[in-house]
Amino acid sequence: MNGSEALNQPALAAASSFRQALTVFVWWGGRSLGPPPPERQTSSRTMIGYLRYLGQRFIILLVTIFISITVVFVVPRLVPGDPLGAIFLNMASVGGSMGATQLVEEYRQLFGLDQPLWQQYLNFLGQLVRGNLGYSIDSFPSHVTTLLWHALPWTIGLLTITTLISWVLGSIIGAVVGWRGRESRFFQGLVPVALLLYTTPYYILALILVFVFAFHWPIFPISGAYSAGLAPSFSQEFILDMLHHATLPALSIILVSLGWWFLSMRSLIKTLKGEDYIMNAEAMGLKEGRILWGYAFRNALLPQATGLAISMGHIVGGALITEVIFAYPGIGWLIFNAIKSLDFPVIQGSVLIIIVAVASANFLIDVAYPLIDPRIRHGAGGRA
Amino acid sequence: MAAISASEIVESEASAPQQPGFGGILLRNRKFVIGVAILLIFIILGAGGELFVGSGQRASGSFQPRLAPGPGGLLGTDSLGRSVAIQMSEAIPNSLQVGLIAATLGTTLGAIVGFVSGYFGRSVDSVLRVLIDIFLSVPSLLFLILIASLFKGVGVQAMALIIGIFAWAWPARQVRAQVLSLKERGFVQIARLSGMSGLEIIFRELMPHMLPWLGANFVNAFIAAVLAESGLSILGLGPQREMTLGMMIYWSLNYSAFLQNLWWWWLTPVLTLIALFLALYLIHIGFDEVTNPRLRTEG
């Protein structure tokens, strides 16, 4: 209430830098990039500190979105000649499609290419605000937004489920191995396996899985999200077919991220093992399982949960290349086909949507983190 | 006080011959040495291939297509009649080149931004910090997709430059954090009091402390760049007329090597990439353990 929720400003900064470290890690397919920067001395501030922090994060969100919109606007105009040059070129190379001139006319109007550059930019912003990302060239007259709405559920569905599964599995196995790693050869052997898994790019693993389980032993389908003859519905047959198709793409993502969750949980538990309260619990004669799951694991869950939240933020960006390998109809497959047919509006729209989604998710995590982590609020009698 | 510090100096000088320098510790680190060894093997194989292969043997149709690997055709041939081994001899140096150029560019840019932001502080720092934050939170692969799809058919070097331009944010952040803590130390204060200029302090006082950090960052950037290259190539945005590890996978997928059961065509670059990443990762861990002695405890 009245200033009783004291906030720890440097801890907030540390939280956001941790988030960024993981962001970089998640994006580059699971590589940690160096140790986190050292934490600085602590000092406490009041609620104002949190509000100022929120404001700062919100400005960063706005600037991020603004910069990405600008990049998406500017980059096509850096190419020598008309921004439609690439589109013309493409049409010539595919032998000129029906209504090409009409389409170019449409684009001239949409982008207002006869107007000065600043006017074009304002128009572009105006269209974006109305949710208009333009038309697809390859599947004209579909709107880019329509294509994105068809692709996004596949990507989000696949990535949400795989992220959750690998997080739960990795955390549990990591906790057990971190706790009793010294006692068993098998547990120790898991560490280099996890290391190998998480240094492997997820799409490389996907290739190997396709070969082994779709080609050599044809247990799972090679590509697609459902069998050609079926129409998407909520029937049992369709859902089973969908799961059958999703198994391999899911497995490739789960295995790679499992390595990371495993390693991070293991090292967390190993550090916690030396803590006073754990030794105290041991001295009190508590059962080992109770100490591990009731004391150590629960304390290690918080950083793990932050990591989970960050991966969730990246779900829309997803595993673009895995989708390409499995011809899985998500946003990665959409981008891949757009690249193939030089469908620039679709590439532009997808890139923009992903950036905005990732930036917004990051913002939400930054907002929620101080509320989740009790160590960041330390005021007498402070409430949530 | 003076006596203690003098004796410390004497002590440290006396023990100097036994203590290995930075390079010595690095060479004693098993992970680092194994990583470097694997990397060297790749470089030698790649360079050797470049020397011995005539340009006539590169074109499609130089060999009988779809040959399985064996004593005759080393690693087999693809469905267009190109030798997989010869493709590899071109792909490995090219992929390493992408890593080298992009990592150099990214680390250099990052170091400059980090030093400027950390050392000069104030309004420069707050602007640069926001920029660093933004480039860290936006997945740069997306900007790469956007740019590469417009400049279709870029060469290996151009691609490396594009990747490198987006690789500066992480080193910048690291360097900035280090500079912030270093610049309040005694030796920097003394340098400032004795009239050294800002640039002089950066290069003569701070830089030597930062080199190991920059080294570890460089390896990271290298990994990320090779990863970005293969990712972009598989998406169809790679150098179409040149061969890289990513492009080999792209072509093998494009000509459905799976369905033709030409496993050697796609498996060779795939295994090479895995080994390469493992080698670079070991080098990175080795670097980390040397620069950060607290990590050394685990075997």
XYZ file of C-alpha atoms in Angstrom:
683
model
C 0.000 0.000 0.000
C 1.542 3.312 0.982
C 5.030 2.641 -0.157
C 5.274 -0.643 1.704
C 6.020 -2.557 -1.490
C 9.662 -1.744 -1.743
C 11.325 -2.750 -4.939
C 14.848 -3.663 -5.608
C 15.882 -1.699 -8.656
C 19.149 -3.514 -9.498
C 17.373 -6.817 -9.099
C 14.894 -5.639 -11.703
C 17.767 -4.775 -13.970
C 19.290 -8.177 -13.311
C 15.958 -9.810 -14.122
C 15.753 -8.049 -17.441
C 19.342 -8.852 -18.338
C 18.736 -12.489 -17.459
C 15.752 -12.363 -19.756
C 17.908 -11.045 -22.548
C 20.588 -13.638 -22.039
C 17.947 -16.301 -22.423
C 16.399 -14.484 -25.347
C 19.651 -14.668 -27.211
C 20.027 -18.272 -26.195
C 16.546 -19.270 -27.314
C 16.812 -17.509 -30.612
C 20.077 -19.014 -31.688
C 18.614 -22.432 -31.254
C 19.753 -23.120 -27.752
C 23.206 -21.735 -27.223
C 24.067 -19.881 -24.081
C 26.197 -16.896 -24.897
C 28.512 -16.307 -22.033
C 27.971 -15.891 -18.329
C 25.360 -13.379 -17.170
C 26.768 -9.951 -16.307
C 27.718 -9.501 -12.654
C 25.037 -8.157 -10.373
C 25.661 -4.803 -8.794
C 25.080 -3.683 -5.244
C 21.521 -3.622 -4.028
C 19.504 -0.672 -2.880
C 15.767 -0.477 -2.439
C 13.242 1.897 -3.895
C 9.494 2.230 -3.583
C 6.551 1.587 -5.897
C 7.717 4.540 -7.966
C 10.724 2.467 -8.897
C 8.484 -0.213 -10.366
C 6.396 2.329 -12.268
C 9.490 3.993 -13.664
C 10.786 0.581 -14.666
C 7.463 -0.211 -16.355
C 7.544 3.086 -18.220
C 11.082 2.430 -19.377
C 10.176 -1.051 -20.618
C 7.091 0.281 -22.358
C 9.116 2.911 -24.188
C 11.541 0.218 -25.269
C 8.605 -1.851 -26.566
C 7.287 1.102 -28.570
C 10.722 1.988 -29.935
C 11.329 -1.657 -30.882
C 8.076 -1.871 -32.804
C 8.703 1.502 -34.400
C 12.230 0.547 -35.488
C 11.110 -2.769 -36.940
C 8.284 -1.123 -38.864
C 10.778 1.397 -40.194
C 13.239 -1.307 -41.199
C 10.476 -3.231 -42.925
C 9.536 -0.020 -44.743
C 13.045 1.087 -45.650
C 14.715 -2.170 -46.659
C 12.644 -2.786 -49.827
C 13.376 0.783 -50.897
C 17.124 0.256 -50.592
C 17.023 -2.080 -53.537
C 17.984 -0.106 -56.643
C 14.994 1.098 -58.617
C 11.320 0.803 -57.873
C 10.290 -1.123 -54.748
C 8.086 -3.067 -57.112
C 11.167 -3.979 -59.138
C 11.556 -7.277 -57.342
C 7.908 -8.054 -57.945
C 8.152 -7.202 -61.647
C 11.259 -9.303 -61.918
C 9.563 -12.217 -60.267
C 6.584 -11.966 -62.576
C 8.845 -11.937 -65.580
C 10.704 -14.980 -64.280
C 7.559 -17.020 -63.697
C 6.384 -16.095 -67.144
C 4.055 -13.253 -66.252
C 0.795 -14.057 -64.565
C -2.677 -12.909 -65.460
C -3.584 -9.534 -64.080
C 0.002 -8.606 -63.276
C -0.394 -5.031 -64.388
C -3.560 -4.750 -62.336
C -1.707 -6.022 -59.311
C 1.123 -3.550 -59.775
C -1.465 -0.782 -60.109
C -3.018 -2.003 -56.888
C 0.353 -1.797 -55.231
C 1.074 1.647 -56.562
C -2.133 2.804 -54.955
C -1.539 0.874 -51.749
C 1.940 2.217 -51.240
C 1.231 5.516 -52.965
C 4.516 5.350 -54.818
C 3.934 8.607 -56.671
C 3.965 10.477 -53.368
C 7.041 11.777 -51.501
C 8.817 9.319 -49.218
C 7.561 10.736 -45.903
C 4.001 10.601 -47.213
C 4.552 6.972 -48.245
C 5.839 6.210 -44.772
C 2.816 7.790 -43.091
C 0.500 5.874 -45.424
C 2.337 2.663 -44.570
C 1.885 3.335 -40.855
C -1.788 4.137 -41.439
C -2.345 0.835 -43.241
C -0.587 -1.063 -40.440
C -2.724 0.565 -37.773
C -5.791 -0.673 -39.646
C -4.256 -4.161 -39.656
C -3.678 -4.127 -43.398
C -0.508 -5.922 -44.419
C -1.270 -5.865 -48.127
C -1.952 -8.624 -50.618
C -0.038 -11.772 -51.284
C 1.430 -11.874 -54.774
C 1.654 -15.614 -55.052
C -1.906 -16.303 -53.952
C -3.536 -13.063 -55.054
C -6.097 -11.808 -53.999
C -5.576 -13.265 -50.527
C -4.664 -10.774 -47.844
C -1.379 -11.357 -46.049
C -3.283 -11.250 -42.770
C -5.526 -14.127 -43.904
C -2.504 -16.276 -44.734
C -0.959 -15.434 -41.361
C -4.164 -16.357 -39.530
C -4.127 -19.750 -41.223
C -0.466 -20.388 -40.407
C -0.235 -19.095 -36.837
C -2.368 -21.760 -35.075
C -0.098 -24.545 -36.360
C 3.062 -22.821 -35.207
C 1.645 -21.757 -31.852
C 0.092 -25.183 -31.203
C 3.252 -27.107 -32.048
C 5.576 -24.827 -30.115
C 3.388 -24.429 -27.018
C 3.026 -28.165 -26.517
C 6.660 -29.014 -27.250
C 7.972 -26.206 -25.039
C 5.845 -27.361 -22.111
C 6.729 -31.044 -22.519
C 10.464 -30.421 -22.775
C 10.377 -27.991 -19.856
C 8.621 -30.470 -17.540
C 10.777 -33.425 -18.587
C 14.042 -31.488 -18.585
C 13.389 -29.942 -15.180
C 12.511 -33.257 -13.532
C 15.392 -35.240 -15.017
C 17.766 -32.344 -14.378
C 16.711 -32.189 -10.729
C 17.246 -35.904 -10.161
C 20.622 -35.908 -11.903
C 21.735 -32.728 -10.148
C 20.792 -34.272 -6.799
C 22.368 -37.682 -7.166
C 24.699 -37.115 -10.103
C 27.785 -38.283 -8.199
C 26.283 -41.648 -7.317
C 25.636 -43.120 -10.696
C 27.559 -43.608 -13.909
C 24.358 -43.488 -15.909
C 23.441 -40.068 -14.543
C 26.901 -38.735 -15.253
C 26.688 -40.081 -18.782
C 23.539 -38.027 -19.372
C 25.441 -34.759 -19.133
C 27.526 -35.044 -22.332
C 24.429 -36.386 -24.140
C 22.486 -33.285 -23.101
C 25.423 -31.118 -24.137
C 25.516 -32.739 -27.560
C 21.735 -32.367 -27.938
C 21.734 -28.729 -27.164
C 24.723 -27.838 -29.309
C 22.915 -29.502 -32.220
C 20.730 -27.062 -34.143
C 17.128 -28.269 -33.897
C 16.700 -28.519 -37.663
C 19.753 -30.725 -38.001
C 18.208 -33.124 -35.508
C 14.983 -32.878 -37.506
C 16.778 -34.084 -40.637
C 18.170 -37.095 -38.816
C 14.761 -37.926 -37.319
C 13.086 -37.736 -40.730
C 15.620 -40.122 -42.143
C 15.398 -42.653 -39.328
C 11.680 -42.628 -38.457
C 10.030 -41.529 -41.674
C 12.270 -43.000 -44.297
C 14.304 -45.900 -42.945
C 11.531 -47.158 -40.673
C 8.403 -45.495 -42.055
C 6.638 -45.159 -38.709
C 5.728 -41.495 -39.094
C 4.743 -39.442 -42.145
C 7.530 -37.522 -43.882
C 5.764 -34.185 -44.142
C 2.620 -32.145 -43.669
C 0.364 -31.530 -40.693
C -2.433 -33.947 -41.650
C -3.203 -36.486 -44.378
C -4.147 -35.071 -47.750
C -7.615 -36.617 -47.838
C -8.767 -35.208 -44.507
C -10.334 -31.848 -43.834
C -9.498 -30.156 -40.528
C -12.197 -30.898 -37.974
C -12.540 -31.926 -34.356
C -13.240 -35.579 -35.152
C -11.240 -38.264 -33.413
C -9.839 -39.469 -36.714
C -8.474 -36.064 -37.621
C -6.961 -35.407 -34.224
C -5.152 -38.751 -34.210
C -3.901 -38.095 -37.728
C -2.706 -34.641 -36.687
C -0.833 -36.036 -33.679
C 0.740 -38.685 -35.878
C 2.029 -35.980 -38.208
C 3.168 -33.723 -35.389
C 5.222 -36.375 -33.578
C 8.494 -35.995 -35.493
C 8.583 -32.187 -35.661
C 7.652 -32.118 -31.985
C 10.317 -34.674 -31.090
C 13.070 -32.667 -32.801
C 12.159 -29.520 -30.864
C 11.619 -31.354 -27.563
C 14.963 -33.181 -27.662
C 17.024 -30.068 -28.346
C 15.356 -27.855 -25.742
C 15.287 -30.754 -23.280
C 19.100 -30.570 -23.259
C 18.991 -26.947 -22.151
C 16.323 -27.361 -19.441
C 18.142 -30.423 -18.154
C 21.500 -28.663 -17.914
C 20.127 -25.518 -16.302
C 18.023 -27.401 -13.735
C 20.938 -29.674 -12.934
C 23.294 -26.796 -12.219
C 20.628 -24.983 -10.184
C 20.061 -28.041 -7.980
C 23.789 -28.597 -7.613
C 24.265 -25.067 -6.287
C 21.263 -25.340 -3.977
C 22.612 -28.575 -2.503
C 25.178 -26.662 -0.472
C 22.639 -24.214 0.987
C 22.146 -24.040 4.726
C 18.453 -24.875 4.695
C 19.105 -28.068 2.742
C 21.767 -29.169 5.212
C 19.416 -28.214 8.001
C 16.677 -30.363 6.478
C 19.148 -33.233 6.229
C 20.189 -32.777 9.832
C 16.537 -32.846 10.836
C 16.330 -36.272 9.271
C 13.831 -35.504 6.528
C 13.473 -38.088 3.798
C 15.680 -37.435 0.805
C 12.756 -37.261 -1.628
C 11.074 -34.677 0.535
C 14.226 -32.531 0.634
C 14.728 -32.747 -3.122
C 11.156 -32.075 -4.252
C 9.887 -30.035 -1.322
C 12.921 -27.866 -0.703
C 15.525 -27.792 -3.473
C 13.262 -28.291 -6.495
C 10.740 -25.671 -5.409
C 13.457 -23.101 -5.022
C 15.002 -23.933 -8.370
C 11.642 -23.644 -10.098
C 11.653 -19.865 -10.178
C 14.576 -19.308 -12.559
C 13.350 -22.286 -14.575
C 9.914 -20.687 -14.803
C 11.452 -17.446 -16.036
C 13.205 -19.412 -18.729
C 9.908 -21.049 -19.659
C 8.191 -17.672 -19.895
C 10.922 -16.423 -22.206
C 10.660 -19.441 -24.492
C 6.924 -18.911 -24.552
C 7.572 -15.392 -25.757
C 9.412 -16.814 -28.727
C 6.719 -19.255 -29.698
C 5.448 -17.222 -32.631
C 8.964 -17.015 -34.034
C 8.968 -20.707 -33.441
C 11.098 -23.224 -35.170
C 10.932 -21.760 -38.670
C 13.350 -24.193 -40.241
C 11.872 -27.283 -38.616
C 8.614 -26.371 -40.289
C 10.420 -26.146 -43.610
C 11.937 -29.593 -43.208
C 8.615 -31.197 -42.297
C 6.525 -29.018 -44.658
C 4.527 -28.145 -41.554
C 2.025 -25.431 -42.514
C 3.036 -22.870 -39.876
C 4.606 -19.473 -40.262
C 8.026 -20.892 -41.174
C 6.566 -22.790 -44.102
C 4.692 -19.638 -45.126
C 7.929 -17.625 -45.131
C 9.783 -20.382 -46.982
C 7.218 -20.470 -49.787
C 7.064 -16.689 -49.897
C 10.842 -16.600 -50.338
C 10.633 -19.169 -53.118
C 8.029 -17.175 -55.041
C 9.498 -13.773 -54.075
C 6.201 -12.944 -52.405
C 7.633 -9.952 -50.618
C 4.476 -8.645 -48.889
C 4.088 -12.021 -47.174
C 7.717 -12.025 -45.999
C 7.322 -8.446 -44.795
C 4.082 -9.184 -42.957
C 5.354 -12.371 -41.304
C 8.564 -10.718 -40.147
C 6.635 -7.798 -38.719
C 4.085 -9.984 -36.940
C 6.789 -12.131 -35.344
C 8.822 -9.139 -34.184
C 5.789 -7.446 -32.662
C 4.724 -10.681 -30.967
C 8.177 -11.348 -29.539
C 8.643 -7.765 -28.359
C 5.213 -7.723 -26.695
C 5.844 -11.047 -24.999
C 9.166 -9.744 -23.699
C 7.393 -6.694 -22.338
C 4.802 -8.831 -20.543
C 7.564 -10.926 -18.978
C 9.353 -7.791 -17.787
C 6.097 -6.543 -16.282
C 5.261 -9.816 -14.586
C 8.699 -10.776 -13.368
C 8.900 -8.507 -10.302
C 5.425 -9.681 -9.312
C 6.407 -13.344 -9.558
C 9.827 -13.180 -7.933
C 9.406 -12.425 -4.239
C 13.119 -11.717 -3.880
C 12.685 -8.582 -5.936
C 10.124 -7.142 -3.519
C 11.452 -6.947 -0.052
C 9.445 -4.488 2.006
C 8.155 -5.115 5.516
C 4.757 -6.732 5.147
C 4.708 -6.146 1.417
C 1.887 -7.779 -0.499
C 1.810 -9.233 -3.961
C 51.396 -0.822 3.496
C 54.292 -0.130 1.188
C 56.245 -3.038 2.570
C 53.390 -5.437 2.023
C 52.789 -4.375 -1.540
C 56.515 -4.514 -2.267
C 56.747 -8.034 -0.890
C 53.726 -8.986 -2.918
C 55.430 -7.738 -6.029
C 58.564 -9.694 -5.206
C 56.511 -12.780 -4.530
C 54.572 -12.548 -7.726
C 57.769 -11.978 -9.687
C 59.405 -14.955 -8.056
C 56.527 -17.240 -8.871
C 56.137 -15.880 -12.378
C 58.296 -18.469 -14.189
C 56.237 -21.383 -12.839
C 52.901 -19.776 -13.562
C 51.801 -20.293 -17.121
C 50.466 -17.234 -18.918
C 47.029 -16.920 -20.402
C 47.992 -18.966 -23.452
C 49.559 -21.607 -21.245
C 46.418 -22.096 -19.186
C 44.410 -22.192 -22.378
C 46.593 -24.913 -23.854
C 46.285 -26.966 -20.659
C 42.518 -26.887 -20.925
C 41.469 -30.209 -22.405
C 38.170 -28.963 -23.838
C 39.851 -26.064 -25.586
C 42.555 -28.270 -27.098
C 40.093 -30.891 -28.367
C 37.919 -28.175 -29.875
C 40.858 -26.527 -31.618
C 42.074 -29.921 -32.870
C 38.716 -30.721 -34.499
C 38.591 -27.247 -36.021
C 42.135 -27.605 -37.383
C 41.249 -30.936 -38.993
C 38.380 -29.235 -40.805
C 40.570 -26.362 -41.925
C 43.266 -28.706 -43.195
C 40.754 -30.913 -45.022
C 39.099 -27.850 -46.537
C 42.331 -26.161 -47.561
C 43.760 -29.432 -48.895
C 40.683 -29.948 -51.005
C 40.954 -26.453 -52.430
C 44.529 -27.164 -53.528
C 44.054 -30.550 -55.118
C 40.716 -30.192 -56.829
C 40.739 -28.901 -60.376
C 37.946 -26.534 -61.331
C 36.770 -28.989 -63.985
C 35.783 -31.493 -61.303
C 33.373 -29.077 -59.626
C 30.785 -28.811 -62.387
C 27.747 -31.044 -62.349
C 28.154 -34.148 -64.448
C 31.870 -34.481 -63.701
C 31.205 -37.830 -62.085
C 28.718 -40.636 -62.440
C 25.606 -39.593 -60.477
C 24.297 -41.353 -57.344
C 27.513 -43.241 -56.534
C 27.571 -44.630 -53.002
C 30.589 -43.748 -50.895
C 33.418 -46.196 -51.270
C 37.073 -46.544 -52.187
C 36.458 -45.232 -55.698
C 34.419 -42.121 -54.980
C 35.436 -41.180 -51.424
C 32.133 -39.726 -50.147
C 29.915 -40.628 -53.090
C 28.261 -38.351 -55.620
C 24.941 -36.531 -55.722
C 22.145 -36.910 -58.257
C 23.680 -34.197 -60.450
C 26.986 -36.009 -60.730
C 28.971 -33.848 -58.357
C 31.351 -35.380 -55.848
C 30.219 -34.873 -52.259
C 33.843 -34.739 -51.089
C 34.692 -31.971 -53.549
C 31.572 -30.045 -52.532
C 32.657 -30.370 -48.923
C 36.124 -29.034 -49.737
C 34.402 -25.899 -50.998
C 31.651 -25.773 -48.375
C 33.795 -26.031 -45.230
C 36.113 -23.086 -46.022
C 33.120 -21.020 -47.144
C 31.117 -21.733 -44.001
C 34.148 -21.013 -41.821
C 34.689 -17.827 -43.795
C 31.134 -16.699 -43.020
C 31.802 -17.356 -39.340
C 35.129 -15.528 -39.426
C 33.921 -12.409 -41.237
C 30.642 -12.124 -39.337
C 32.248 -12.751 -35.945
C 35.037 -10.238 -36.611
C 32.592 -7.585 -37.754
C 30.081 -8.250 -34.978
C 32.678 -8.360 -32.200
C 34.454 -5.241 -33.456
C 31.243 -3.239 -33.779
C 30.076 -4.546 -30.417
C 33.366 -3.670 -28.731
C 33.267 -0.136 -30.123
C 29.665 0.421 -29.025
C 30.361 -1.163 -25.636
C 33.487 0.889 -24.975
C 31.868 4.142 -26.041
C 28.700 3.458 -24.100
C 30.460 2.254 -20.958
C 33.327 4.719 -20.881
C 31.702 7.968 -21.932
C 28.412 7.263 -20.159
C 25.597 9.806 -19.723
C 23.311 10.558 -22.658
C 25.410 8.568 -25.167
C 25.120 5.610 -22.852
C 21.364 5.841 -22.407
C 20.736 5.985 -26.164
C 23.116 3.121 -26.882
C 21.683 1.066 -24.025
C 18.187 1.264 -25.463
C 19.565 0.292 -28.875
C 21.403 -2.685 -27.389
C 18.224 -3.721 -25.557
C 16.211 -3.574 -28.752
C 18.643 -5.534 -30.868
C 18.904 -8.156 -28.149
C 15.164 -8.645 -27.882
C 14.376 -8.724 -31.594
C 15.307 -12.008 -33.245
C 17.907 -10.895 -35.776
C 17.234 -13.940 -37.963
C 14.058 -12.159 -39.053
C 15.883 -9.055 -40.234
C 18.317 -11.363 -41.976
C 15.426 -13.114 -43.733
C 14.021 -9.751 -44.802
C 17.307 -8.444 -46.164
C 18.549 -11.669 -47.704
C 15.252 -12.222 -49.491
C 15.620 -8.855 -51.210
C 19.239 -9.296 -52.183
C 18.664 -12.755 -53.504
C 21.725 -14.456 -54.853
C 24.221 -12.758 -52.520
C 27.710 -14.201 -52.337
C 29.362 -15.783 -49.321
C 31.103 -12.572 -48.212
C 28.041 -10.369 -48.600
C 26.030 -12.837 -46.565
C 28.708 -12.832 -43.869
C 28.573 -9.033 -43.751
C 24.784 -9.025 -43.397
C 25.010 -11.539 -40.551
C 27.855 -9.625 -38.895
C 25.970 -6.322 -38.905
C 23.309 -7.913 -36.714
C 25.747 -9.627 -34.346
C 27.005 -6.645 -32.371
C 24.434 -6.313 -29.594
C 25.582 -9.138 -27.348
C 29.312 -8.262 -27.299
C 28.344 -4.612 -26.844
C 26.356 -5.491 -23.755
C 29.168 -7.601 -22.311
C 31.889 -5.058 -23.023
C 29.770 -2.243 -21.568
C 29.214 -4.140 -18.327
C 32.941 -4.867 -18.048
C 33.984 -1.309 -18.818
C 31.563 0.004 -16.198
C 33.220 -2.095 -13.509
C 36.786 -1.574 -14.759
C 36.674 2.182 -15.119
C 36.304 2.764 -11.374
C 39.391 0.688 -10.597
C 42.560 2.282 -9.308
C 44.740 1.841 -12.366
C 42.230 3.594 -14.598
C 41.888 6.455 -12.136
C 45.666 6.822 -12.041
C 45.875 6.791 -15.812
C 43.210 9.485 -15.941
C 44.991 11.585 -13.318
C 48.272 11.274 -15.164
C 46.645 12.898 -18.159
C 45.886 10.019 -20.536
C 43.149 10.760 -23.030
C 39.917 8.745 -23.174
C 40.959 6.794 -26.260
C 44.397 6.090 -24.798
C 42.827 4.712 -21.636
C 40.469 2.542 -23.661
C 43.230 1.063 -25.790
C 46.155 0.886 -23.348
C 44.452 0.272 -20.020
C 41.059 -1.314 -20.657
C 41.634 -3.267 -23.847
C 44.174 -5.751 -22.398
C 41.620 -6.698 -19.740
C 38.911 -7.104 -22.298
C 40.767 -9.310 -24.780
C 39.878 -12.667 -23.163
C 36.244 -11.564 -22.972
C 36.299 -10.507 -26.559
C 37.855 -13.859 -27.440
C 34.997 -15.766 -25.841
C 32.525 -13.447 -27.527
C 34.213 -13.996 -30.841
C 33.757 -17.761 -30.570
C 30.091 -17.238 -29.688
C 29.562 -14.937 -32.613
C 31.308 -17.484 -34.828
C 28.902 -20.224 -33.727
C 25.912 -17.961 -34.193
C 27.076 -16.900 -37.646
C 27.614 -20.450 -38.921
C 24.216 -21.313 -37.488
C 22.594 -18.310 -39.154
C 24.254 -19.153 -42.455
C 23.006 -22.719 -42.498
C 19.546 -21.625 -41.357
C 19.227 -18.953 -44.033
C 20.572 -21.333 -46.666
C 18.061 -24.049 -45.789
C 15.341 -21.404 -46.095
C 16.591 -20.821 -49.638
C 18.355 -17.530 -48.943
C 21.920 -18.752 -49.182
C 24.546 -18.042 -51.846
C 22.994 -19.857 -54.794
C 26.153 -20.117 -56.887
C 28.547 -21.065 -54.134
C 28.703 -24.027 -51.800
C 28.368 -23.803 -48.041
C 27.356 -26.466 -45.533
C 23.878 -24.956 -45.393
C 23.612 -24.835 -49.184
C 24.625 -28.517 -49.429
C 21.699 -29.373 -47.164
C 19.458 -27.053 -49.180
C 20.330 -28.708 -52.494
C 20.024 -32.197 -51.071
C 16.551 -31.324 -49.762
C 15.684 -29.594 -53.017
C 16.579 -32.671 -55.067
C 14.900 -34.918 -52.475
C 17.987 -36.849 -51.478
C 15.831 -38.578 -48.871
C 13.484 -40.168 -51.350
C 16.355 -41.186 -53.615
C 18.074 -42.769 -50.614
C 21.244 -40.754 -51.206
C 21.974 -40.576 -47.472
C 25.628 -39.650 -47.939
C 24.613 -36.446 -49.710
C 22.785 -34.864 -46.755
C 24.381 -36.785 -43.896
C 27.919 -35.540 -44.673
C 27.161 -31.816 -44.203
C 24.845 -32.615 -41.279
C 27.499 -34.555 -39.364
C 30.109 -31.951 -40.267
C 27.912 -29.191 -38.858
C 27.358 -31.126 -35.636
C 31.099 -31.756 -35.238
C 31.849 -28.125 -36.056
C 29.383 -26.823 -33.478
C 30.706 -29.218 -30.879
C 34.289 -28.100 -31.580
C 33.381 -24.422 -31.356
C 31.347 -25.019 -28.244
C 34.279 -26.814 -26.574
C 36.545 -23.892 -27.484
C 33.982 -21.569 -25.976
C 33.741 -23.536 -22.727
C 37.528 -23.702 -22.557
C 37.755 -19.944 -22.986
C 35.092 -19.424 -20.351
C 36.866 -21.641 -17.847
C 40.145 -19.831 -18.364
C 38.709 -16.327 -18.125
C 36.366 -17.265 -15.303
C 38.342 -19.513 -12.913
C 35.295 -20.268 -10.780
C 33.989 -22.473 -13.583
C 37.109 -24.620 -13.608
C 36.133 -26.911 -10.733
C 34.124 -29.342 -12.831
C 36.182 -31.721 -14.894
